[in-house]
Amino acid sequence: MSNKSKSPWRLDGQRALITGGSSGIGFATAREFASLGADLVLVARDPERLDRARATLEAEIPDCRVDVISADLASDDGRQDVLNGVGGPLQILVNNAGTNIRKRMSELSQQEYRLVQEVNLVSCFEMCRLFYPLLLASSPSCVVNNASVAGLTHLRTGAPYGMSKAAMIQLTRNLAVEWAADGIRVNAIAPWYIRTPLADQVLADPAYRKDVLERTPMGRVGEVEECARTIAFLCMTASSYITGQCLGVDGGFSVFGF
């Protein structure tokens, strides 16, 4: 075994499943993982975007192995399709898939509320439940949930989104304790505004962007690579004594008081 493969700062020999892996933070995480030696399984709904993501990664990192599965994680059938497609083994699960509908509570329909919960929270819970046997068989293994600072404090993202992210953070804590003896670590990250197509839609409003930057001590929007590197760290043996934590990737937003 080479010295590189023994490095606690790499992911050689690890197989990682990343949901929402065809764009944004998910794709940046896939690129980071591949550069660190991991094999990948990317999940998203759009098969064409998945194929483009795979082609890009294989062109950039010729020796990486990338499998893709097109599935809707908001449905039981979609999640089962992923489980059937992955097989095994699996050392890393990254629950990154998410959505939001930006409306006041009084304007939301029940269908819209349920969609946000199904995509953000239920899919995270069910993916953890479904993949527990594979993670156990491959332990030491780990899970990282992509939550949000909206799960820590009020944001203008709407109640259902904040509720789903807060529940993801609590799920992280509970599973970390429940699965510690099984050799499965469970952590989360809580991003603030990160430069993605979805964030760019609201940051295009100059007044809104000004408010965001004024509430960010570092004075800028985050980059997807900064989230990806944090997720990668939480999956390395370099972080082997870290579990049950929610790590803010927020430029200081969550600790910015008066």
Coordinates of C-alpha atoms in Angstrom, one line a residue:
M1 CA 0.0 0.0 0.0
S2 CA 1.4 3.4 -1.0
N3 CA 2.0 6.2 1.5
K4 CA -0.6 8.3 -0.4
S5 CA -3.3 5.6 0.1
K6 CA -2.5 5.7 3.9
S7 CA -2.8 9.4 4.2
P8 CA -5.5 10.6 6.6
W9 CA -6.1 13.5 4.3
R10 CA -7.2 11.5 1.3
L11 CA -10.2 9.2 0.4
D12 CA -8.4 6.5 -1.5
G13 CA -10.4 3.2 -1.6
Q14 CA -13.6 4.9 -0.4
R15 CA -16.9 4.7 -2.3
A16 CA -19.2 7.7 -1.9
L17 CA -22.8 8.2 -2.7
I18 CA -23.7 11.9 -3.3
T19 CA -27.4 12.9 -3.7
G20 CA -28.0 16.0 -5.8
G21 CA -24.6 15.3 -7.3
S22 CA -25.1 16.7 -10.7
S23 CA -24.8 20.5 -9.9
G24 CA -24.0 23.0 -7.2
I25 CA -22.6 21.9 -3.9
G26 CA -23.2 18.2 -4.8
F27 CA -21.1 18.4 -8.0
A28 CA -18.4 20.4 -6.3
T29 CA -18.3 17.7 -3.6
A30 CA -18.0 15.0 -6.3
R31 CA -15.1 16.8 -7.9
E32 CA -13.3 17.2 -4.6
F33 CA -13.9 13.5 -3.6
A34 CA -12.6 12.3 -7.0
S35 CA -9.5 14.4 -6.7
L36 CA -8.9 12.7 -3.3
G37 CA -9.1 9.2 -4.8
A38 CA -12.8 8.2 -4.0
D39 CA -15.1 6.3 -6.3
L40 CA -18.4 8.0 -6.9
V41 CA -22.1 7.3 -7.2
L42 CA -24.0 10.4 -8.2
V43 CA -27.8 10.6 -7.8
A44 CA -30.1 13.3 -9.3
R45 CA -33.3 13.4 -11.2
D46 CA -32.1 14.7 -14.6
P47 CA -30.2 11.9 -16.5
E48 CA -28.7 14.4 -19.0
R49 CA -27.2 16.5 -16.3
L50 CA -25.8 13.4 -14.6
D51 CA -24.2 12.3 -17.8
R52 CA -22.6 15.7 -18.3
A53 CA -21.3 15.6 -14.7
R54 CA -19.8 12.2 -15.2
A55 CA -18.2 13.2 -18.5
T56 CA -16.7 16.3 -16.9
L57 CA -15.3 14.4 -13.9
E58 CA -13.8 11.6 -16.1
A59 CA -12.2 14.2 -18.4
E60 CA -10.7 16.1 -15.5
I61 CA -9.6 13.1 -13.4
P62 CA -9.1 10.2 -15.9
D63 CA -8.6 7.5 -13.2
C64 CA -11.8 8.3 -11.3
R65 CA -14.7 5.9 -11.4
V66 CA -18.1 7.6 -11.6
D67 CA -21.5 5.7 -11.6
V68 CA -24.7 7.7 -12.0
I69 CA -28.3 6.9 -11.0
S70 CA -31.3 9.0 -12.1
A71 CA -34.0 8.9 -9.4
D72 CA -36.5 11.1 -7.6
L73 CA -35.5 10.9 -3.9
A74 CA -38.8 12.3 -2.8
S75 CA -40.4 9.0 -3.6
D76 CA -40.1 5.5 -2.0
D77 CA -39.6 4.0 -5.4
G78 CA -36.9 6.4 -6.3
R79 CA -35.0 5.7 -3.1
Q80 CA -35.3 2.0 -3.6
D81 CA -34.0 2.4 -7.2
V82 CA -30.9 4.0 -5.8
L83 CA -30.4 1.2 -3.2
N84 CA -30.8 -1.4 -6.0
G85 CA -28.4 0.5 -8.2
V86 CA -25.6 1.0 -5.7
G87 CA -25.2 -2.6 -4.5
G88 CA -22.1 -2.4 -2.3
P89 CA -19.8 -1.6 -0.7
L90 CA -20.3 2.0 0.5
Q91 CA -18.2 4.0 3.0
I92 CA -19.7 7.5 2.5
L93 CA -23.2 8.8 2.2
V94 CA -23.7 12.6 1.5
N95 CA -27.3 13.7 1.7
N96 CA -27.1 16.9 -0.4
A97 CA -30.4 16.8 -2.3
G98 CA -32.7 19.7 -1.4
T99 CA -35.3 22.2 -2.6
N100 CA -37.3 25.2 -1.4
I101 CA -40.4 27.2 -2.2
R102 CA -40.0 30.8 -1.1
K103 CA -43.4 31.8 0.2
R104 CA -44.9 33.1 3.3
M105 CA -46.6 30.4 5.4
S106 CA -50.1 31.8 4.7
E107 CA -49.4 31.5 1.0
L108 CA -48.1 27.9 0.9
S109 CA -50.3 25.0 -0.2
Q110 CA -50.2 21.7 1.7
Q111 CA -48.7 20.2 -1.4
E112 CA -45.8 22.7 -1.5
Y113 CA -45.2 22.2 2.2
R114 CA -45.0 18.5 1.8
L115 CA -42.7 18.7 -1.2
V116 CA -40.1 20.6 0.8
Q117 CA -40.3 18.1 3.6
E118 CA -40.1 15.1 1.3
V119 CA -37.1 16.3 -0.6
N120 CA -35.1 17.8 2.3
L121 CA -36.0 15.8 5.4
V122 CA -37.7 12.6 4.5
S123 CA -35.2 11.7 1.7
C124 CA -32.3 12.3 4.2
F125 CA -34.0 10.1 6.9
E126 CA -34.9 7.3 4.5
M127 CA -31.5 7.3 2.7
C128 CA -29.8 6.9 6.1
R129 CA -32.2 4.1 7.0
L130 CA -31.9 2.3 3.7
F131 CA -28.1 2.5 3.5
Y132 CA -27.4 1.7 7.1
P133 CA -26.7 -2.0 6.3
L134 CA -24.1 -1.1 3.6
L135 CA -22.5 1.6 5.9
L136 CA -22.3 -1.0 8.7
A137 CA -20.8 -3.6 6.5
S138 CA -18.1 -1.1 5.3
S139 CA -17.4 0.5 8.7
P140 CA -15.6 2.7 9.6
S141 CA -17.9 4.7 7.5
C142 CA -19.7 8.1 7.6
V143 CA -22.6 10.2 6.7
V144 CA -22.6 14.0 6.0
N145 CA -26.0 15.8 5.8
N146 CA -26.1 19.2 4.0
A147 CA -28.3 21.2 6.3
S148 CA -28.3 25.1 6.5
V149 CA -28.0 28.0 8.8
A150 CA -31.8 28.2 8.3
G151 CA -31.9 25.2 10.7
L152 CA -30.2 27.3 13.3
T153 CA -31.9 30.6 13.2
H154 CA -34.6 32.5 11.3
L155 CA -33.9 33.3 7.6
R156 CA -36.1 34.7 4.9
T157 CA -36.3 31.2 3.3
G158 CA -39.7 30.3 4.7
A159 CA -40.8 28.1 7.6
P160 CA -40.9 24.7 5.8
Y161 CA -37.3 25.0 4.7
G162 CA -36.0 26.1 8.1
M163 CA -38.1 23.3 9.8
S164 CA -36.6 20.6 7.4
K165 CA -33.0 21.8 8.0
A166 CA -33.4 22.0 11.8
A167 CA -34.8 18.4 11.8
M168 CA -31.8 17.3 9.6
I169 CA -29.4 18.7 12.2
Q170 CA -31.2 16.9 15.1
L171 CA -31.3 13.7 13.0
T172 CA -27.5 14.1 12.6
R173 CA -27.1 14.3 16.4
N174 CA -29.3 11.3 17.1
L175 CA -27.8 9.0 14.5
A176 CA -24.3 10.0 15.6
V177 CA -25.0 8.6 19.1
E178 CA -27.0 5.6 17.9
W179 CA -24.5 4.5 15.3
A180 CA -21.2 5.4 17.1
A181 CA -20.7 1.8 18.4
D182 CA -21.2 0.6 14.8
G183 CA -18.3 2.6 13.5
I184 CA -20.5 5.1 11.6
R185 CA -19.9 8.8 12.1
V186 CA -22.7 11.2 11.2
N187 CA -22.1 15.0 10.8
A188 CA -23.7 17.9 9.1
I189 CA -22.7 21.2 7.5
A190 CA -24.8 24.4 7.7
P191 CA -24.1 26.7 4.8
W192 CA -25.1 30.3 4.5
Y193 CA -25.4 31.9 1.0
I194 CA -23.2 29.9 -1.4
R195 CA -22.7 30.9 -5.0
T196 CA -25.1 28.5 -6.8
P197 CA -27.7 29.0 -9.5
L198 CA -30.5 28.9 -6.9
A199 CA -28.8 31.4 -4.6
D200 CA -27.9 33.7 -7.6
Q201 CA -31.6 34.1 -8.3
V202 CA -32.2 35.9 -5.0
L203 CA -28.8 37.6 -4.8
A204 CA -29.6 39.2 -8.1
D205 CA -31.7 41.7 -6.2
P206 CA -29.1 44.4 -5.1
A207 CA -31.0 45.3 -1.9
Y208 CA -31.2 41.7 -0.9
R209 CA -27.5 41.0 -1.7
K210 CA -26.6 44.1 0.4
D211 CA -28.5 42.7 3.4
V212 CA -26.8 39.3 3.0
L213 CA -23.3 40.8 2.8
E214 CA -23.9 43.1 5.8
R215 CA -24.9 40.1 7.9
T216 CA -21.7 38.2 6.8
P217 CA -18.6 39.1 8.8
M218 CA -16.3 37.9 6.0
G219 CA -18.2 40.2 3.6
R220 CA -18.8 37.8 0.7
V221 CA -20.9 34.9 -0.5
G222 CA -19.4 31.5 -0.1
E223 CA -18.2 29.2 -2.9
V224 CA -19.3 25.7 -3.6
E225 CA -15.7 24.4 -3.3
E226 CA -15.6 25.7 0.3
C227 CA -18.6 23.5 1.2
A228 CA -17.1 20.6 -0.7
R229 CA -13.8 20.7 1.1
T230 CA -15.6 20.8 4.5
I231 CA -17.7 17.8 3.5
A232 CA -14.5 16.0 2.4
F233 CA -12.7 16.7 5.7
L234 CA -15.6 15.3 7.6
C235 CA -15.3 12.0 5.6
M236 CA -11.5 11.6 6.0
T237 CA -9.8 9.6 8.8
A238 CA -8.3 13.0 9.7
S239 CA -11.7 13.7 11.3
S240 CA -12.1 10.3 12.8
Y241 CA -13.0 11.6 16.3
I242 CA -15.6 14.0 15.1
T243 CA -19.3 12.9 15.1
G244 CA -22.6 14.5 15.8
Q245 CA -21.5 17.9 14.8
C246 CA -23.0 20.6 12.6
L247 CA -20.2 22.7 11.1
G248 CA -21.1 26.2 9.9
V249 CA -19.8 27.1 6.5
D250 CA -21.1 30.6 6.7
G251 CA -18.4 33.3 6.8
G252 CA -19.2 33.9 10.5
F253 CA -23.0 34.6 9.9
S254 CA -24.2 32.2 12.7
V255 CA -22.1 33.9 15.4
F256 CA -22.6 37.5 14.3
G257 CA -24.3 39.2 17.2
F258 CA -24.7 43.0 17.9

